[in-house]
Amino acid sequence: MLSITKTIIKTRQASIALQAATDKQIKKTLNDLAAALLQHSVAILRANAKDVAKQDAANPRTDRLLLTPARIKAISDSIKKVSRLPMPGGKSLDRRVLKNGLKLQRITTPLGVVAAIYESRPNVTYDIAALCLRSGNACLLKGSSEADNSNKAAIKIIKQVLTDNGLPADAVNLLPSARETVNHLFTATKYIDVIIPRGSNGLIEYVRKNSLVPVIETGAGVCHVYVHEAADLEMAANIVVNAKTSRPSVCNAMDTVIVDRSVAAEFLDILAPGLKEKGVIAYADKTAYAVLKNKLTVYKATAKHYATEFLSLHCAVKTVSGIEEALKHIQTYSTRHSEAIVTSDKKLAQQFLRTVDAAAVYHNASTRFTDGEEFGLGAEVGISTQKLHARGPFALEKLVTEKWIVEGRGQVR
Amino acid sequence: MLSITKTIIKTRQASIALQAATDKQIKKTLNDLAAALLQHSVAILRANAKDVAKQDAANPRTDRLLLTPARIKAISDSIKKVSRLPMPGGKSLDRRVLKNGLKLQRITTPLGVVAAIYESRPNVTYDIAALCLRSGNACLLKGSSEADNSNKAAIKIIKQVLTDNGLPADAVNLLPSARETVNHLFTATKYIDVIIPRGSNGLIEYVRKNSLVPVIETGAGVCHVYVHEAADLEMAANIVVNAKTSRPSVCNAMDTVIVDRSVAAEFLDILAPGLKEKGVIAYADKTAYAVLKNKLTVYKATAKHYATEFLSLHCAVKTVSGIEEALKHIQTYSTRHSEAIVTSDKKLAQQFLRTVDAAAVYHNASTRFTDGEEFGLGAEVGISTQKLHARGPFALEKLVTEKWIVEGRGQVR
């Protein structure tokens, strides 16, 4: 696997050359890439068809792998959007003159080399490449073997556009999809600045466990909506149904609804039809089970259910004596992604927003809004569930590091 | 080692209670701690004497372990200084109203629990505790067994002051100094938000390799001063002598001086007496060796020397054909800590400052300035040599994470 090490080093060298690229050059490159996607859509679809043919059509994963003319158009549009975002590097964060006359500046600069490890969606290849180029970073892409043909078609187009625009072709490299590839990334601390795993918990755990290169984790969300006794119960039911069912397979979907026991019967009566209509299956504690049993498919909940990110139309239901118990439940099971309270008690809402330790905390709104585009940050690499560097939507603005520039006239200490 | 896990969990709980502390309360706690150090200095010195008695007095490490009345005064003053720094949490970074009416705020909040793993200096216990309290974080401290008695005396005083001020005593906990303690920290991803290793490269490597909790690396600096042919050679010699000799044991000290071959003989002639006077021993390439051999203790340099952080009065000397070769040498051997150029060519200086990938880059100044206090940021946890979250002096302002607060009126997606 000497060739992988070589590719990693070439990508590092390209990242240095990339620093000399002008803003205009990068904008044009991204626009050209957006156009090239449409122009080469037949070749892209043909490569993708080879990948899809190997899969079981009935498996929902196959749909994630599939490209269509409409999906290619959407990727192309998204690249155009990224091209219009401002370069996050070169921003002055701080500027001061010290007593000894030293002139200090703290500026943002590209990270250097970003490595992404992801699963079958072929759009990720284009998305990460576009975000990295826009922020002046070179990138190493490691997709899954299922998308091999699609990714190879993508990288061919990307490299051609880079070359046509006078940028180093090695600024974006696709690595072999074989699993052992990742081990070469994990030890390349001299050449790679950050590794971003996108996908299942298993993948993220594996990367966290084995990488010596700093990792930004994106993903897993065990998210709660807490319905307080002073909530507008219609609003609460509407929020819970939306948070659970509008897109159950994503990380900001609700997993557990928590409700004050004093309003549990009334609230669950209002909630049940909405969940039933969408085909939701619930795991409820004793109190909630008694209310729900004739209104919904419902099973008894165990601790395991409360710790589960369902990514499906399943959810857990928990009744509590009040906010203290609700906060304790969230503290125990939350993965610190997105947490919501529904209440008309403003003081209590503030307590919740202040106390809950999560990337995004909501009052009277659905957890489904945790997203770079929704928050107005533009396309995102993922939702970070850790606390360092980037928390919540991990967008362009965080694909940079800082650097202190110190200018003197011979000062010594 | 069940007790360690219990201590970790109690520290997490204390971190939640700590959020309720007022700014005034924390300020007073730190001032009381500063006073308590002076008040209990006899007990502190007595405990420290037990630690020192076990060591070889001739070993320079013993001096690092030693406390004196003057050193206790300095620690006390430093705590007072930290008490006056502003709380970095609760700052609004962003505030916007989305089209759908959602009110968005991004604020800074304490990280939660910070774990520090460090070596023999007993002041670190007080420093980290003070910085963590000031930023609203609880902390877990793991010192070395050499400083066991000193650290136990410290934690006793700290806990008493916390309790007297109505803060949870578990907000600062000292862990057993046995090496296996750290393994309990590495897997506590649910309870610890960041681990900061302070000390030798070996320690930092070990933590990076084994921790599942995110790590901020501080430390290792292979730092260069590049003397360009258009430099004021007297200024350059003054900077090199200062960068190498003013405190050779620290990470921002210079390791290699690089000089353009066109001025190498002239420059090294000026430089040699200054280095010789301080007892510097050099490892030089062929060209530099020929100039230095009768003026200084000098040996032939190998690649190993260029990759060494000396932390002593040794240094390497390299001659180059010009800036391109200098940049290439730095790119190969730098640990991205602090890098300097000395030149009167402003355009070339800008190229160096822009191109060199390091936490701090200097023009016409000594690398020794890379320090939180010097940069006006206040006391620091260490100098971060990685690119995520904190880069360069890792001070109070970076002991926070972010949180999105979203307030709605029932919005769903």
Short mmCIF file of C-alpha atoms in Angstrom, two decimals, chain A residues 391, chain B residues 19 87-94 105-111 397 399-405:
data_model
loop_
_atom_site.label_atom_id
_atom_site.label_comp_id
_atom_site.label_asym_id
_atom_site.label_seq_id
_atom_site.Cartn_x
_atom_site.Cartn_y
_atom_site.Cartn_z
CA ARG A 391 -20.30 21.82 17.55
CA GLN B 19 -23.00 26.22 35.98
CA MET B 87 -15.48 34.50 32.18
CA PRO B 88 -15.20 33.13 28.61
CA GLY B 89 -18.61 31.43 28.71
CA GLY B 90 -21.97 33.06 27.98
CA LYS B 91 -20.63 35.16 25.11
CA SER B 92 -22.97 35.57 22.14
CA LEU B 93 -21.14 34.61 18.94
CA ASP B 94 -24.04 34.91 16.58
CA GLN B 105 -28.34 32.31 19.09
CA ARG B 106 -24.92 30.76 19.25
CA ILE B 107 -23.30 31.19 22.66
CA THR B 108 -20.12 30.01 24.36
CA THR B 109 -20.53 27.65 27.32
CA PRO B 110 -18.06 25.83 29.58
CA LEU B 111 -16.71 22.58 28.16
CA GLU B 397 -10.86 31.92 26.02
CA LEU B 399 -11.80 26.52 27.58
CA VAL B 400 -15.33 26.75 26.18
CA THR B 401 -17.51 25.10 23.59
CA GLU B 402 -20.49 26.49 21.67
CA LYS B 403 -24.19 25.84 21.87
CA TRP B 404 -27.05 26.82 19.58
CA ILE B 405 -30.17 28.12 21.31
#
